[in-house]
Amino acid sequence: MTITITAFERSPDGGKGLARDTRVRWALEEVGQAYEVRLVSFRAMKEPAHLRMHPFGQIPTYEEGDLVLFETGAIVLYLAQTRAGLLPDDANARARAITWMFAALNTVEPPILDLVIVKFQEGDKPWAKERLPLVAERIRDRLVQLSARLGDAEWLDGAFSAGDLMMVSVLLRLRPSGILDEFPSLAAYVARGEARPAYQRAFAAQWAVNAAEPQAG
Ligand code: GTB
């Protein structure tokens, strides 16, 4: 059955792979699942046809026959549970890998999103300069804890899993701030994720859509 996901017609990041379709593409590549992409404009995302699939008018969505999903956590978990390659067979190890997915989305990603919001959406507010370092400190607190847990390990809990896919995806959003590089072991962890052939294919696919046009001359 054909799988179709939605993605930005042109991501505002110009091809850095930071929009959330990249993590879904990555999961699809890890499990060896072919997929198609329907590109949507910001306007189309808010129109009834898209809102029927995604109540919040966002990308990505996932369609497979009658099944329509939104939320990258749900999409990646669905792929991991229905295809081999992203979750261990052992029940306890599987539950722990899923725990890392939730940790990425519910514990690590929120302060990172706060930073993006205060920088790019609230930067002109009189309190933005005071809020920024507070948000950055909350991120650092989480990264201290995360790097302590990762230690010298390659991945968070044994073999690479959907938990690592989600954590690496979340941490990537932090790279432009420079904060990730303050934590060399986490920067190396993210680099290991990016080096995976499946990530490379996912990145290249979104790059082909989003990379800024080369300047003439
Ligand atoms: N919780 C949802 C999920 O995980 O699926 C969040 C989905 C979401 O935020 N989608 C964004 C969206 O559709 C795109 S990824 N935004 C349009 C809207 O809300 O109107 C977020 C994103 C946007 C831009 C960059 N960037 O330019 O670097 C990075 C990430």
mmCIF file of N, CA and C and ligand atoms in Angstrom, residues 8 11-13 18-20 23 42 45-46 54 56-60 70-73 105 173, ligand 1:
data_model
loop_
_atom_site.group_PDB
_atom_site.id
_atom_site.type_symbol
_atom_site.label_atom_id
_atom_site.label_comp_id
_atom_site.label_asym_id
_atom_site.label_seq_id
_atom_site.Cartn_x
_atom_site.Cartn_y
_atom_site.Cartn_z
ATOM 1 N N PHE A 8 6.525 20.534 3.985
ATOM 2 C CA PHE A 8 6.485 21.915 3.492
ATOM 3 C C PHE A 8 6.776 21.949 1.992
ATOM 4 N N SER A 11 10.579 24.470 2.945
ATOM 5 C CA SER A 11 10.783 24.679 4.382
ATOM 6 C C SER A 11 11.501 25.992 4.639
ATOM 7 N N PRO A 12 11.061 26.716 5.667
ATOM 8 C CA PRO A 12 11.746 27.975 6.010
ATOM 9 C C PRO A 12 13.215 27.766 6.371
ATOM 10 N N ASP A 13 13.624 26.541 6.664
ATOM 11 C CA ASP A 13 15.035 26.329 7.047
ATOM 12 C C ASP A 13 15.963 26.183 5.841
ATOM 13 N N LEU A 18 15.451 20.586 9.404
ATOM 14 C CA LEU A 18 14.944 20.783 10.758
ATOM 15 C C LEU A 18 13.423 20.680 10.855
ATOM 16 N N ALA A 19 12.745 20.735 9.722
ATOM 17 C CA ALA A 19 11.283 20.573 9.775
ATOM 18 C C ALA A 19 10.975 19.113 10.108
ATOM 19 N N ARG A 20 9.799 18.890 10.666
ATOM 20 C CA ARG A 20 9.554 17.583 11.276
ATOM 21 C C ARG A 20 9.279 16.459 10.278
ATOM 22 N N ARG A 23 12.203 13.659 10.373
ATOM 23 C CA ARG A 23 12.252 12.506 11.282
ATOM 24 C C ARG A 23 11.353 11.369 10.790
ATOM 25 N N PHE A 42 1.838 26.857 3.145
ATOM 26 C CA PHE A 42 1.303 27.284 4.447
ATOM 27 C C PHE A 42 -0.203 27.508 4.336
ATOM 28 N N MET A 45 -2.173 24.217 4.227
ATOM 29 C CA MET A 45 -2.203 23.526 5.529
ATOM 30 C C MET A 45 -3.396 23.925 6.369
ATOM 31 N N LYS A 46 -3.909 25.121 6.110
ATOM 32 C CA LYS A 46 -5.019 25.636 6.938
ATOM 33 C C LYS A 46 -6.367 25.439 6.243
ATOM 34 N N HIS A 54 -5.115 16.754 9.599
ATOM 35 C CA HIS A 54 -4.327 17.296 10.711
ATOM 36 C C HIS A 54 -5.111 18.428 11.353
ATOM 37 N N PHE A 56 -4.565 20.486 13.540
ATOM 38 C CA PHE A 56 -3.845 21.711 13.885
ATOM 39 C C PHE A 56 -3.226 22.376 12.654
ATOM 40 N N GLY A 57 -3.522 21.835 11.485
ATOM 41 C CA GLY A 57 -3.081 22.485 10.249
ATOM 42 C C GLY A 57 -1.573 22.515 10.098
ATOM 43 N N GLN A 58 -0.936 21.374 10.385
ATOM 44 C CA GLN A 58 0.530 21.324 10.315
ATOM 45 C C GLN A 58 0.990 20.151 9.448
ATOM 46 N N ILE A 59 2.274 20.125 9.198
ATOM 47 C CA ILE A 59 2.926 18.955 8.607
ATOM 48 C C ILE A 59 3.820 18.361 9.681
ATOM 49 N N PRO A 60 4.172 17.089 9.610
ATOM 50 C CA PRO A 60 3.790 16.140 8.570
ATOM 51 C C PRO A 60 2.513 15.376 8.933
ATOM 52 N N PHE A 70 -1.284 11.959 12.362
ATOM 53 C CA PHE A 70 -0.499 13.185 12.507
ATOM 54 C C PHE A 70 0.274 13.043 13.805
ATOM 55 N N GLU A 71 1.168 13.965 14.092
ATOM 56 C CA GLU A 71 2.094 13.934 15.235
ATOM 57 C C GLU A 71 3.249 12.967 14.938
ATOM 58 N N THR A 72 4.432 13.531 14.871
ATOM 59 C CA THR A 72 5.590 12.711 14.495
ATOM 60 C C THR A 72 5.844 11.573 15.489
ATOM 61 N N GLY A 73 5.552 11.815 16.779
ATOM 62 C CA GLY A 73 5.742 10.739 17.748
ATOM 63 C C GLY A 73 4.870 9.542 17.396
ATOM 64 N N LEU A 105 10.415 13.840 23.219
ATOM 65 C CA LEU A 105 9.320 14.740 22.832
ATOM 66 C C LEU A 105 8.759 15.548 23.998
ATOM 67 N N ARG A 173 17.701 20.325 16.282
ATOM 68 C CA ARG A 173 17.066 21.654 16.243
ATOM 69 C C ARG A 173 17.877 22.672 17.052
HETATM 70 N N1 GTB B 1 3.941 18.140 17.499
HETATM 71 C C1 GTB B 1 3.845 18.154 16.063
HETATM 72 C C2 GTB B 1 4.599 16.948 15.482
HETATM 73 O O1 GTB B 1 5.555 16.478 16.100
HETATM 74 O O2 GTB B 1 4.203 16.457 14.408
HETATM 75 C C3 GTB B 1 4.406 19.482 15.579
HETATM 76 C C4 GTB B 1 4.255 19.638 14.078
HETATM 77 C C5 GTB B 1 4.816 20.977 13.636
HETATM 78 O O3 GTB B 1 5.235 21.828 14.467
HETATM 79 N N2 GTB B 1 4.824 21.200 12.320
HETATM 80 C C6 GTB B 1 5.337 22.446 11.784
HETATM 81 C C7 GTB B 1 4.257 23.149 10.989
HETATM 82 O O4 GTB B 1 3.512 22.532 10.257
HETATM 83 C C8 GTB B 1 6.498 22.166 10.853
HETATM 84 S S1 GTB B 1 7.861 21.449 11.701
HETATM 85 N N3 GTB B 1 4.199 24.475 11.094
HETATM 86 C C9 GTB B 1 3.266 25.255 10.344
HETATM 87 C C10 GTB B 1 2.179 25.812 11.190
HETATM 88 O O5 GTB B 1 2.073 25.449 12.378
HETATM 89 O O6 GTB B 1 1.436 26.632 10.652
HETATM 90 C C11 GTB B 1 8.395 22.858 12.730
HETATM 91 C C12 GTB B 1 9.527 23.594 12.082
HETATM 92 C C13 GTB B 1 9.271 24.673 11.267
HETATM 93 C C14 GTB B 1 10.349 25.381 10.708
HETATM 94 C C15 GTB B 1 11.639 24.992 10.999
HETATM 95 N N4 GTB B 1 12.725 25.728 10.464
HETATM 96 O O7 GTB B 1 12.534 26.614 9.630
HETATM 97 O O8 GTB B 1 13.876 25.476 10.859
HETATM 98 C C16 GTB B 1 11.869 23.907 11.814
HETATM 99 C C17 GTB B 1 10.808 23.201 12.358
#
